[in-house]
Short mmCIF file of N, CA and C in Angstrom, two decimals:
data_model
loop_
_atom_site.label_atom_id
_atom_site.label_comp_id
_atom_site.label_asym_id
_atom_site.label_seq_id
_atom_site.Cartn_x
_atom_site.Cartn_y
_atom_site.Cartn_z
N MET A 1 0.85 -1.19 0.00
CA MET A 1 0.00 0.00 0.00
C MET A 1 0.89 1.24 0.00
N THR A 2 0.54 2.22 -0.78
CA THR A 2 1.35 3.43 -0.90
C THR A 2 0.90 4.52 0.07
N ILE A 3 -0.17 4.27 0.82
CA ILE A 3 -0.66 5.25 1.79
C ILE A 3 -0.68 4.62 3.17
N GLU A 4 -0.10 5.32 4.13
CA GLU A 4 -0.08 4.86 5.52
C GLU A 4 -1.03 5.73 6.34
N THR A 5 -1.90 5.11 7.11
CA THR A 5 -2.80 5.85 7.99
C THR A 5 -2.05 6.17 9.28
N LEU A 6 -1.93 7.47 9.57
CA LEU A 6 -1.22 7.91 10.78
C LEU A 6 -2.15 8.03 11.98
N SER A 7 -3.38 8.48 11.74
CA SER A 7 -4.36 8.57 12.83
C SER A 7 -5.76 8.56 12.25
N THR A 8 -6.70 8.15 13.08
CA THR A 8 -8.11 8.10 12.71
C THR A 8 -8.92 8.69 13.84
N ARG A 9 -9.93 9.50 13.46
CA ARG A 9 -10.81 10.11 14.46
C ARG A 9 -12.24 10.00 13.96
N LEU A 10 -13.14 9.54 14.83
CA LEU A 10 -14.55 9.49 14.48
C LEU A 10 -15.11 10.90 14.57
N ALA A 11 -15.63 11.41 13.46
CA ALA A 11 -16.13 12.78 13.43
C ALA A 11 -17.63 12.85 13.65
N TYR A 12 -18.37 11.78 13.23
CA TYR A 12 -19.83 11.81 13.32
C TYR A 12 -20.35 10.39 13.21
N GLU A 13 -21.46 10.11 13.88
CA GLU A 13 -22.07 8.79 13.78
C GLU A 13 -23.56 8.89 14.06
N ASN A 14 -24.34 8.15 13.26
CA ASN A 14 -25.77 7.94 13.54
C ASN A 14 -26.06 6.48 13.16
N PRO A 15 -27.29 6.01 13.26
CA PRO A 15 -27.55 4.60 12.96
C PRO A 15 -27.25 4.17 11.53
N TRP A 16 -27.16 5.10 10.59
CA TRP A 16 -26.95 4.76 9.18
C TRP A 16 -25.55 5.07 8.67
N THR A 17 -24.88 6.02 9.30
CA THR A 17 -23.64 6.55 8.73
C THR A 17 -22.62 6.86 9.81
N ARG A 18 -21.36 6.57 9.48
CA ARG A 18 -20.23 7.02 10.31
C ARG A 18 -19.32 7.83 9.41
N VAL A 19 -18.78 8.91 9.95
CA VAL A 19 -17.81 9.71 9.20
C VAL A 19 -16.54 9.75 10.04
N ARG A 20 -15.45 9.36 9.44
CA ARG A 20 -14.17 9.40 10.14
C ARG A 20 -13.20 10.28 9.37
N GLU A 21 -12.25 10.80 10.10
CA GLU A 21 -11.23 11.66 9.51
C GLU A 21 -9.88 10.98 9.72
N ASP A 22 -9.20 10.66 8.63
CA ASP A 22 -7.91 9.99 8.68
C ASP A 22 -6.80 10.93 8.24
N ILE A 23 -5.75 10.98 9.02
CA ILE A 23 -4.51 11.65 8.60
C ILE A 23 -3.63 10.57 7.99
N ILE A 24 -3.14 10.83 6.79
CA ILE A 24 -2.38 9.81 6.06
C ILE A 24 -1.03 10.35 5.62
N ARG A 25 -0.13 9.41 5.29
CA ARG A 25 1.15 9.77 4.68
C ARG A 25 1.24 9.00 3.36
N ARG A 26 1.52 9.76 2.31
CA ARG A 26 1.66 9.17 0.98
C ARG A 26 3.06 8.60 0.80
N ALA A 27 3.27 7.88 -0.29
CA ALA A 27 4.56 7.24 -0.57
C ALA A 27 5.70 8.24 -0.63
N ASP A 28 5.41 9.48 -1.08
CA ASP A 28 6.48 10.49 -1.18
C ASP A 28 6.75 11.19 0.15
N GLY A 29 6.04 10.79 1.21
CA GLY A 29 6.25 11.38 2.53
C GLY A 29 5.30 12.52 2.88
N SER A 30 4.59 13.05 1.90
CA SER A 30 3.65 14.14 2.18
C SER A 30 2.44 13.61 2.94
N GLN A 31 1.90 14.48 3.79
CA GLN A 31 0.73 14.10 4.57
C GLN A 31 -0.54 14.62 3.91
N GLY A 32 -1.63 13.99 4.26
CA GLY A 32 -2.92 14.40 3.72
C GLY A 32 -4.04 14.04 4.68
N LEU A 33 -5.23 14.38 4.28
CA LEU A 33 -6.43 14.17 5.08
C LEU A 33 -7.49 13.51 4.23
N TYR A 34 -8.12 12.48 4.77
CA TYR A 34 -9.27 11.85 4.12
C TYR A 34 -10.46 11.92 5.07
N GLY A 35 -11.58 12.39 4.56
CA GLY A 35 -12.86 12.23 5.24
C GLY A 35 -13.52 11.02 4.62
N VAL A 36 -13.81 9.99 5.42
CA VAL A 36 -14.34 8.74 4.90
C VAL A 36 -15.73 8.51 5.47
N VAL A 37 -16.70 8.31 4.58
CA VAL A 37 -18.06 7.98 4.97
C VAL A 37 -18.17 6.46 4.98
N GLU A 38 -18.58 5.91 6.12
CA GLU A 38 -18.75 4.47 6.26
C GLU A 38 -20.24 4.15 6.32
N ARG A 39 -20.69 3.28 5.41
CA ARG A 39 -22.09 2.86 5.38
C ARG A 39 -22.15 1.38 5.07
N SER A 40 -23.22 0.74 5.49
CA SER A 40 -23.44 -0.67 5.18
C SER A 40 -23.67 -0.86 3.68
N ASP A 41 -23.45 -2.08 3.22
CA ASP A 41 -23.76 -2.40 1.83
C ASP A 41 -25.22 -2.13 1.54
N PHE A 42 -25.53 -1.85 0.28
CA PHE A 42 -26.90 -1.63 -0.14
C PHE A 42 -27.20 -2.46 -1.38
N VAL A 43 -28.48 -2.52 -1.73
CA VAL A 43 -28.89 -3.24 -2.93
C VAL A 43 -29.65 -2.31 -3.86
N VAL A 44 -29.57 -2.62 -5.14
CA VAL A 44 -30.40 -2.00 -6.17
C VAL A 44 -31.13 -3.16 -6.85
N VAL A 45 -32.45 -3.09 -6.88
CA VAL A 45 -33.25 -4.18 -7.44
C VAL A 45 -34.00 -3.65 -8.66
N VAL A 46 -33.84 -4.35 -9.78
CA VAL A 46 -34.50 -3.97 -11.03
C VAL A 46 -35.56 -5.04 -11.33
N PRO A 47 -36.83 -4.75 -11.01
CA PRO A 47 -37.89 -5.71 -11.26
C PRO A 47 -38.40 -5.61 -12.70
N VAL A 48 -38.38 -6.73 -13.42
CA VAL A 48 -38.80 -6.75 -14.83
C VAL A 48 -39.79 -7.89 -15.02
N GLN A 49 -40.91 -7.56 -15.66
CA GLN A 49 -41.93 -8.56 -15.96
C GLN A 49 -42.63 -8.16 -17.25
N ASP A 50 -42.70 -9.06 -18.20
CA ASP A 50 -43.42 -8.83 -19.46
C ASP A 50 -42.98 -7.54 -20.15
N GLY A 51 -41.67 -7.30 -20.18
CA GLY A 51 -41.14 -6.12 -20.87
C GLY A 51 -41.36 -4.81 -20.14
N ARG A 52 -41.81 -4.87 -18.90
CA ARG A 52 -42.06 -3.67 -18.10
C ARG A 52 -41.16 -3.69 -16.87
N VAL A 53 -40.73 -2.50 -16.48
CA VAL A 53 -39.83 -2.33 -15.35
C VAL A 53 -40.55 -1.51 -14.28
N THR A 54 -40.40 -1.93 -13.03
CA THR A 54 -41.03 -1.21 -11.93
C THR A 54 -40.05 -0.23 -11.32
N LEU A 55 -40.48 1.03 -11.23
CA LEU A 55 -39.70 2.08 -10.58
C LEU A 55 -40.48 2.60 -9.38
N VAL A 56 -39.76 3.23 -8.47
CA VAL A 56 -40.40 3.92 -7.36
C VAL A 56 -40.01 5.39 -7.43
N GLU A 57 -40.91 6.24 -6.98
CA GLU A 57 -40.62 7.66 -6.91
C GLU A 57 -40.84 8.09 -5.47
N GLN A 58 -39.87 8.85 -4.95
CA GLN A 58 -40.01 9.35 -3.58
C GLN A 58 -39.25 10.65 -3.42
N PHE A 59 -39.60 11.36 -2.37
CA PHE A 59 -38.92 12.62 -2.06
C PHE A 59 -37.58 12.30 -1.44
N ARG A 60 -36.53 12.89 -2.00
CA ARG A 60 -35.17 12.72 -1.47
C ARG A 60 -34.76 14.03 -0.81
N TYR A 61 -34.76 14.00 0.50
CA TYR A 61 -34.54 15.20 1.30
C TYR A 61 -33.23 15.94 0.96
N PRO A 62 -32.08 15.25 0.85
CA PRO A 62 -30.84 16.00 0.60
C PRO A 62 -30.86 16.87 -0.65
N VAL A 63 -31.59 16.45 -1.69
CA VAL A 63 -31.65 17.24 -2.92
C VAL A 63 -32.99 17.97 -3.07
N GLN A 64 -33.88 17.80 -2.10
CA GLN A 64 -35.16 18.50 -2.05
C GLN A 64 -36.00 18.31 -3.32
N GLN A 65 -36.07 17.06 -3.78
CA GLN A 65 -36.93 16.79 -4.93
C GLN A 65 -37.34 15.33 -4.96
N ARG A 66 -38.44 15.08 -5.66
CA ARG A 66 -38.89 13.72 -5.88
C ARG A 66 -38.06 13.12 -7.01
N MET A 67 -37.76 11.83 -6.90
CA MET A 67 -36.91 11.18 -7.89
C MET A 67 -37.44 9.80 -8.22
N TRP A 68 -37.44 9.47 -9.51
CA TRP A 68 -37.71 8.11 -9.95
C TRP A 68 -36.42 7.33 -9.84
N GLU A 69 -36.51 6.10 -9.35
CA GLU A 69 -35.33 5.25 -9.20
C GLU A 69 -35.76 3.80 -9.07
N PHE A 70 -34.80 2.91 -9.15
CA PHE A 70 -35.07 1.50 -8.89
C PHE A 70 -35.20 1.31 -7.38
N VAL A 71 -35.75 0.18 -7.01
CA VAL A 71 -35.85 -0.19 -5.60
C VAL A 71 -34.43 -0.26 -5.03
N MET A 72 -34.24 0.36 -3.87
CA MET A 72 -32.93 0.37 -3.23
C MET A 72 -33.07 0.31 -1.72
N GLY A 73 -32.03 -0.12 -1.08
CA GLY A 73 -32.05 -0.07 0.38
C GLY A 73 -30.88 -0.80 1.00
N MET A 74 -30.83 -0.64 2.30
CA MET A 74 -29.82 -1.33 3.11
C MET A 74 -30.46 -1.65 4.46
N TRP A 75 -29.92 -2.61 5.13
CA TRP A 75 -30.41 -3.00 6.45
C TRP A 75 -29.33 -2.67 7.47
N GLU A 76 -29.31 -1.39 7.87
CA GLU A 76 -28.26 -0.92 8.78
C GLU A 76 -28.32 -1.58 10.15
N THR A 77 -29.48 -2.09 10.55
CA THR A 77 -29.59 -2.74 11.87
C THR A 77 -29.21 -4.22 11.81
N ARG A 78 -28.96 -4.73 10.59
CA ARG A 78 -28.57 -6.13 10.43
C ARG A 78 -27.36 -6.24 9.52
N PRO A 79 -26.20 -5.70 9.96
CA PRO A 79 -25.01 -5.76 9.10
C PRO A 79 -24.61 -7.21 8.83
N GLY A 80 -24.09 -7.42 7.64
CA GLY A 80 -23.64 -8.76 7.27
C GLY A 80 -24.74 -9.63 6.68
N THR A 81 -25.97 -9.10 6.54
CA THR A 81 -27.05 -9.87 5.94
C THR A 81 -26.74 -10.10 4.46
N ASP A 82 -27.06 -11.29 3.98
CA ASP A 82 -26.84 -11.65 2.58
C ASP A 82 -27.56 -10.63 1.68
N PRO A 83 -26.85 -10.01 0.73
CA PRO A 83 -27.48 -9.02 -0.14
C PRO A 83 -28.72 -9.53 -0.86
N ALA A 84 -28.77 -10.82 -1.22
CA ALA A 84 -29.96 -11.36 -1.89
C ALA A 84 -31.18 -11.30 -0.96
N GLN A 85 -30.96 -11.53 0.32
CA GLN A 85 -32.05 -11.43 1.30
C GLN A 85 -32.51 -9.98 1.44
N ILE A 86 -31.57 -9.05 1.45
CA ILE A 86 -31.92 -7.62 1.52
C ILE A 86 -32.70 -7.23 0.26
N ALA A 87 -32.24 -7.69 -0.90
CA ALA A 87 -32.90 -7.35 -2.16
C ALA A 87 -34.35 -7.84 -2.16
N ALA A 88 -34.58 -9.07 -1.74
CA ALA A 88 -35.94 -9.61 -1.69
C ALA A 88 -36.79 -8.82 -0.71
N GLY A 89 -36.21 -8.48 0.43
CA GLY A 89 -36.94 -7.72 1.44
C GLY A 89 -37.29 -6.32 0.99
N GLU A 90 -36.34 -5.63 0.38
CA GLU A 90 -36.59 -4.26 -0.09
C GLU A 90 -37.62 -4.25 -1.22
N LEU A 91 -37.55 -5.24 -2.11
CA LEU A 91 -38.51 -5.32 -3.21
C LEU A 91 -39.93 -5.46 -2.67
N ARG A 92 -40.13 -6.37 -1.74
CA ARG A 92 -41.46 -6.59 -1.16
C ARG A 92 -41.90 -5.37 -0.36
N GLU A 93 -40.98 -4.81 0.43
CA GLU A 93 -41.31 -3.67 1.28
C GLU A 93 -41.79 -2.47 0.47
N GLU A 94 -41.05 -2.12 -0.59
CA GLU A 94 -41.34 -0.90 -1.34
C GLU A 94 -42.42 -1.08 -2.40
N THR A 95 -42.50 -2.26 -3.02
CA THR A 95 -43.42 -2.43 -4.16
C THR A 95 -44.50 -3.47 -3.92
N GLY A 96 -44.31 -4.34 -2.95
CA GLY A 96 -45.22 -5.46 -2.75
C GLY A 96 -44.91 -6.63 -3.68
N LEU A 97 -43.90 -6.50 -4.52
CA LEU A 97 -43.55 -7.56 -5.46
C LEU A 97 -42.70 -8.63 -4.78
N ILE A 98 -42.95 -9.87 -5.19
CA ILE A 98 -42.17 -11.01 -4.71
C ILE A 98 -41.55 -11.65 -5.95
N ALA A 99 -40.24 -11.79 -5.93
CA ALA A 99 -39.52 -12.33 -7.08
C ALA A 99 -39.41 -13.85 -6.98
N GLY A 100 -39.83 -14.54 -8.02
CA GLY A 100 -39.61 -15.97 -8.10
C GLY A 100 -38.15 -16.27 -8.42
N ARG A 101 -37.51 -15.27 -9.04
CA ARG A 101 -36.08 -15.41 -9.38
C ARG A 101 -35.38 -14.08 -9.14
N MET A 102 -34.28 -14.13 -8.41
CA MET A 102 -33.46 -12.96 -8.12
C MET A 102 -32.05 -13.28 -8.63
N THR A 103 -31.62 -12.56 -9.67
CA THR A 103 -30.33 -12.84 -10.30
C THR A 103 -29.35 -11.74 -9.97
N TYR A 104 -28.19 -12.13 -9.43
CA TYR A 104 -27.15 -11.15 -9.10
C TYR A 104 -26.44 -10.70 -10.37
N ALA A 105 -26.35 -9.39 -10.56
CA ALA A 105 -25.71 -8.85 -11.76
C ALA A 105 -24.30 -8.36 -11.51
N GLY A 106 -24.01 -7.91 -10.29
CA GLY A 106 -22.67 -7.41 -9.98
C GLY A 106 -22.70 -6.35 -8.90
N GLY A 107 -21.50 -5.89 -8.56
CA GLY A 107 -21.36 -4.90 -7.50
C GLY A 107 -20.70 -3.64 -8.00
N MET A 108 -20.85 -2.59 -7.20
CA MET A 108 -20.22 -1.31 -7.52
C MET A 108 -20.11 -0.47 -6.26
N PHE A 109 -19.16 0.43 -6.24
CA PHE A 109 -19.04 1.37 -5.14
C PHE A 109 -19.77 2.65 -5.51
N GLN A 110 -20.49 3.19 -4.56
CA GLN A 110 -21.26 4.42 -4.79
C GLN A 110 -20.35 5.62 -5.04
N GLY A 111 -19.31 5.74 -4.27
CA GLY A 111 -18.38 6.87 -4.42
C GLY A 111 -17.08 6.53 -3.73
N ALA A 112 -16.25 5.72 -4.39
CA ALA A 112 -15.05 5.17 -3.76
C ALA A 112 -14.05 6.24 -3.32
N GLY A 113 -14.20 7.47 -3.79
CA GLY A 113 -13.30 8.54 -3.39
C GLY A 113 -13.59 9.09 -2.00
N TYR A 114 -14.77 8.78 -1.46
CA TYR A 114 -15.13 9.32 -0.14
C TYR A 114 -15.92 8.33 0.72
N CYS A 115 -16.37 7.20 0.14
CA CYS A 115 -17.29 6.32 0.85
C CYS A 115 -16.92 4.86 0.61
N ASN A 116 -17.09 4.02 1.64
CA ASN A 116 -16.78 2.60 1.50
C ASN A 116 -18.00 1.76 1.14
N GLN A 117 -19.16 2.37 0.91
CA GLN A 117 -20.39 1.65 0.68
C GLN A 117 -20.41 0.96 -0.68
N ARG A 118 -20.70 -0.34 -0.63
CA ARG A 118 -20.76 -1.17 -1.84
C ARG A 118 -22.21 -1.47 -2.16
N GLY A 119 -22.56 -1.37 -3.44
CA GLY A 119 -23.89 -1.71 -3.90
C GLY A 119 -23.90 -3.03 -4.63
N HIS A 120 -25.00 -3.74 -4.52
CA HIS A 120 -25.18 -5.03 -5.18
C HIS A 120 -26.43 -4.92 -6.06
N VAL A 121 -26.29 -5.21 -7.34
CA VAL A 121 -27.37 -5.06 -8.31
C VAL A 121 -28.00 -6.42 -8.58
N PHE A 122 -29.34 -6.45 -8.51
CA PHE A 122 -30.10 -7.67 -8.75
C PHE A 122 -31.18 -7.42 -9.80
N LEU A 123 -31.40 -8.42 -10.63
CA LEU A 123 -32.52 -8.43 -11.56
C LEU A 123 -33.58 -9.34 -10.94
N ALA A 124 -34.77 -8.78 -10.71
CA ALA A 124 -35.88 -9.55 -10.13
C ALA A 124 -36.87 -9.89 -11.24
N THR A 125 -37.17 -11.18 -11.40
CA THR A 125 -38.10 -11.64 -12.43
C THR A 125 -39.06 -12.66 -11.83
N GLU A 126 -39.98 -13.15 -12.66
CA GLU A 126 -41.02 -14.09 -12.20
C GLU A 126 -41.75 -13.49 -11.00
N LEU A 127 -42.28 -12.28 -11.22
CA LEU A 127 -42.84 -11.47 -10.14
C LEU A 127 -44.31 -11.79 -9.87
N THR A 128 -44.66 -11.78 -8.59
CA THR A 128 -46.05 -11.81 -8.16
C THR A 128 -46.27 -10.63 -7.23
N ARG A 129 -47.50 -10.13 -7.23
CA ARG A 129 -47.80 -8.94 -6.44
C ARG A 129 -48.40 -9.33 -5.10
N GLY A 130 -47.88 -8.70 -4.05
CA GLY A 130 -48.41 -8.87 -2.70
C GLY A 130 -48.59 -7.50 -2.08
N GLU A 131 -48.58 -7.46 -0.77
CA GLU A 131 -48.75 -6.21 -0.04
C GLU A 131 -47.40 -5.56 0.24
N THR A 132 -47.37 -4.23 0.23
CA THR A 132 -46.16 -3.51 0.61
C THR A 132 -46.03 -3.52 2.13
N ALA A 133 -44.85 -3.19 2.62
CA ALA A 133 -44.59 -3.08 4.06
C ALA A 133 -43.66 -1.89 4.26
N ARG A 134 -44.09 -0.73 3.81
CA ARG A 134 -43.22 0.44 3.79
C ARG A 134 -42.94 0.98 5.18
N GLU A 135 -41.72 1.51 5.31
CA GLU A 135 -41.32 2.21 6.54
C GLU A 135 -41.93 3.61 6.52
N SER A 136 -41.92 4.26 7.66
CA SER A 136 -42.50 5.61 7.74
C SER A 136 -41.80 6.58 6.80
N THR A 137 -40.52 6.37 6.53
CA THR A 137 -39.78 7.25 5.62
C THR A 137 -40.19 7.04 4.17
N GLU A 138 -40.97 5.99 3.90
CA GLU A 138 -41.38 5.68 2.54
C GLU A 138 -42.88 5.93 2.31
N GLN A 139 -43.50 6.66 3.21
CA GLN A 139 -44.96 6.84 3.13
C GLN A 139 -45.41 7.60 1.89
N ASP A 140 -44.51 8.37 1.28
CA ASP A 140 -44.87 9.13 0.07
C ASP A 140 -44.46 8.41 -1.21
N LEU A 141 -43.98 7.19 -1.08
CA LEU A 141 -43.44 6.44 -2.22
C LEU A 141 -44.55 6.08 -3.21
N ILE A 142 -44.26 6.27 -4.48
CA ILE A 142 -45.15 5.89 -5.57
C ILE A 142 -44.45 4.78 -6.34
N CYS A 143 -45.20 3.77 -6.71
CA CYS A 143 -44.67 2.63 -7.46
C CYS A 143 -45.40 2.57 -8.79
N ARG A 144 -44.63 2.44 -9.90
CA ARG A 144 -45.26 2.41 -11.22
C ARG A 144 -44.43 1.59 -12.19
N ASP A 145 -45.10 0.93 -13.11
CA ASP A 145 -44.44 0.14 -14.14
C ASP A 145 -44.29 0.97 -15.41
N PHE A 146 -43.14 0.80 -16.07
CA PHE A 146 -42.83 1.49 -17.32
C PHE A 146 -42.33 0.47 -18.34
N SER A 147 -42.60 0.74 -19.61
CA SER A 147 -42.01 -0.10 -20.66
C SER A 147 -40.51 0.19 -20.69
N LEU A 148 -39.75 -0.72 -21.28
CA LEU A 148 -38.31 -0.48 -21.42
C LEU A 148 -38.05 0.78 -22.26
N ALA A 149 -38.86 1.01 -23.28
CA ALA A 149 -38.70 2.22 -24.10
C ALA A 149 -38.94 3.48 -23.27
N GLU A 150 -39.95 3.46 -22.41
CA GLU A 150 -40.22 4.61 -21.54
C GLU A 150 -39.06 4.82 -20.56
N LEU A 151 -38.55 3.72 -20.00
CA LEU A 151 -37.42 3.81 -19.07
C LEU A 151 -36.20 4.41 -19.77
N GLU A 152 -35.90 3.93 -20.96
CA GLU A 152 -34.75 4.46 -21.70
C GLU A 152 -34.93 5.95 -22.00
N ALA A 153 -36.14 6.37 -22.34
CA ALA A 153 -36.41 7.79 -22.58
C ALA A 153 -36.21 8.60 -21.30
N MET A 154 -36.64 8.07 -20.17
CA MET A 154 -36.46 8.76 -18.89
C MET A 154 -34.97 8.92 -18.56
N LEU A 155 -34.19 7.90 -18.86
CA LEU A 155 -32.74 7.97 -18.64
C LEU A 155 -32.10 8.98 -19.59
N ARG A 156 -32.44 8.88 -20.86
CA ARG A 156 -31.87 9.76 -21.89
C ARG A 156 -32.24 11.21 -21.67
N ASP A 157 -33.49 11.47 -21.22
CA ASP A 157 -33.99 12.84 -21.10
C ASP A 157 -33.74 13.47 -19.73
N GLY A 158 -33.01 12.79 -18.86
CA GLY A 158 -32.67 13.36 -17.57
C GLY A 158 -33.82 13.36 -16.57
N VAL A 159 -34.82 12.52 -16.79
CA VAL A 159 -35.89 12.38 -15.81
C VAL A 159 -35.39 11.57 -14.63
N ILE A 160 -34.62 10.52 -14.92
CA ILE A 160 -33.99 9.71 -13.87
C ILE A 160 -32.59 10.28 -13.66
N LEU A 161 -32.35 10.77 -12.46
CA LEU A 161 -31.06 11.40 -12.13
C LEU A 161 -30.27 10.62 -11.09
N ASP A 162 -30.85 9.56 -10.55
CA ASP A 162 -30.18 8.78 -9.53
C ASP A 162 -29.05 7.95 -10.15
N ALA A 163 -27.83 8.19 -9.70
CA ALA A 163 -26.65 7.56 -10.29
C ALA A 163 -26.67 6.04 -10.16
N MET A 164 -27.14 5.53 -9.05
CA MET A 164 -27.15 4.07 -8.87
C MET A 164 -28.16 3.41 -9.80
N SER A 165 -29.28 4.06 -10.04
CA SER A 165 -30.26 3.52 -10.99
C SER A 165 -29.69 3.54 -12.41
N ILE A 166 -29.06 4.61 -12.78
CA ILE A 166 -28.45 4.73 -14.11
C ILE A 166 -27.36 3.67 -14.28
N ALA A 167 -26.52 3.50 -13.27
CA ALA A 167 -25.44 2.52 -13.33
C ALA A 167 -25.98 1.09 -13.37
N ALA A 168 -27.01 0.82 -12.57
CA ALA A 168 -27.59 -0.53 -12.55
C ALA A 168 -28.19 -0.88 -13.91
N PHE A 169 -28.90 0.06 -14.52
CA PHE A 169 -29.46 -0.17 -15.85
C PHE A 169 -28.34 -0.45 -16.85
N GLY A 170 -27.30 0.36 -16.81
CA GLY A 170 -26.17 0.18 -17.73
C GLY A 170 -25.51 -1.18 -17.55
N LEU A 171 -25.32 -1.59 -16.31
CA LEU A 171 -24.70 -2.89 -16.04
C LEU A 171 -25.57 -4.03 -16.59
N LEU A 172 -26.88 -3.96 -16.30
CA LEU A 172 -27.78 -5.01 -16.79
C LEU A 172 -27.85 -5.02 -18.31
N ARG A 173 -27.85 -3.86 -18.93
CA ARG A 173 -27.92 -3.78 -20.39
C ARG A 173 -26.64 -4.34 -21.02
N LEU A 174 -25.48 -3.96 -20.45
CA LEU A 174 -24.20 -4.45 -21.00
C LEU A 174 -24.05 -5.95 -20.85
N LYS A 175 -24.65 -6.51 -19.82
CA LYS A 175 -24.58 -7.96 -19.61
C LYS A 175 -25.68 -8.69 -20.39
N GLY A 176 -26.52 -7.93 -21.12
CA GLY A 176 -27.57 -8.54 -21.90
C GLY A 176 -28.69 -9.14 -21.05
N MET A 177 -28.85 -8.63 -19.85
CA MET A 177 -29.87 -9.17 -18.94
C MET A 177 -31.23 -8.49 -19.12
N ILE A 178 -31.23 -7.28 -19.71
CA ILE A 178 -32.49 -6.61 -20.06
C ILE A 178 -32.35 -5.97 -21.43
#
């Protein structure tokens, strides 16, 4: 490793996020500072049935706007849970959908320059509809199905701005999964 951590200090913590400040020394001897956001792994679930994709729309407080995105979530109170179990749980919770088949597409880091959070992308198929089990933070959530052509137009036209949704679609498309 070309970077040595000289000291670490916890700057902030809540049930979902920890922020630490690391003083480091680079290979050339110069010192630097890293602010590192620590978060549990999360999932992105892309539900597809009969050529239609299910999206959710909800208000995202940090950017003060409603956003269309794929089903996403993490289980911060149960670290180490199998991502496939989280994906199935988040899908049912947010949409009421139950996947007969959940296929792992791959992983990605949300922002490796500042955060250690890893995302896991799943394609959910063979869907049946059940009841949602939304958390209080999801009470304004809207769930709607779109054709693949409509989804692609939303991506192309800047209607979908969520980076993880855009990346998940790209990964699934490049792998020929949708």
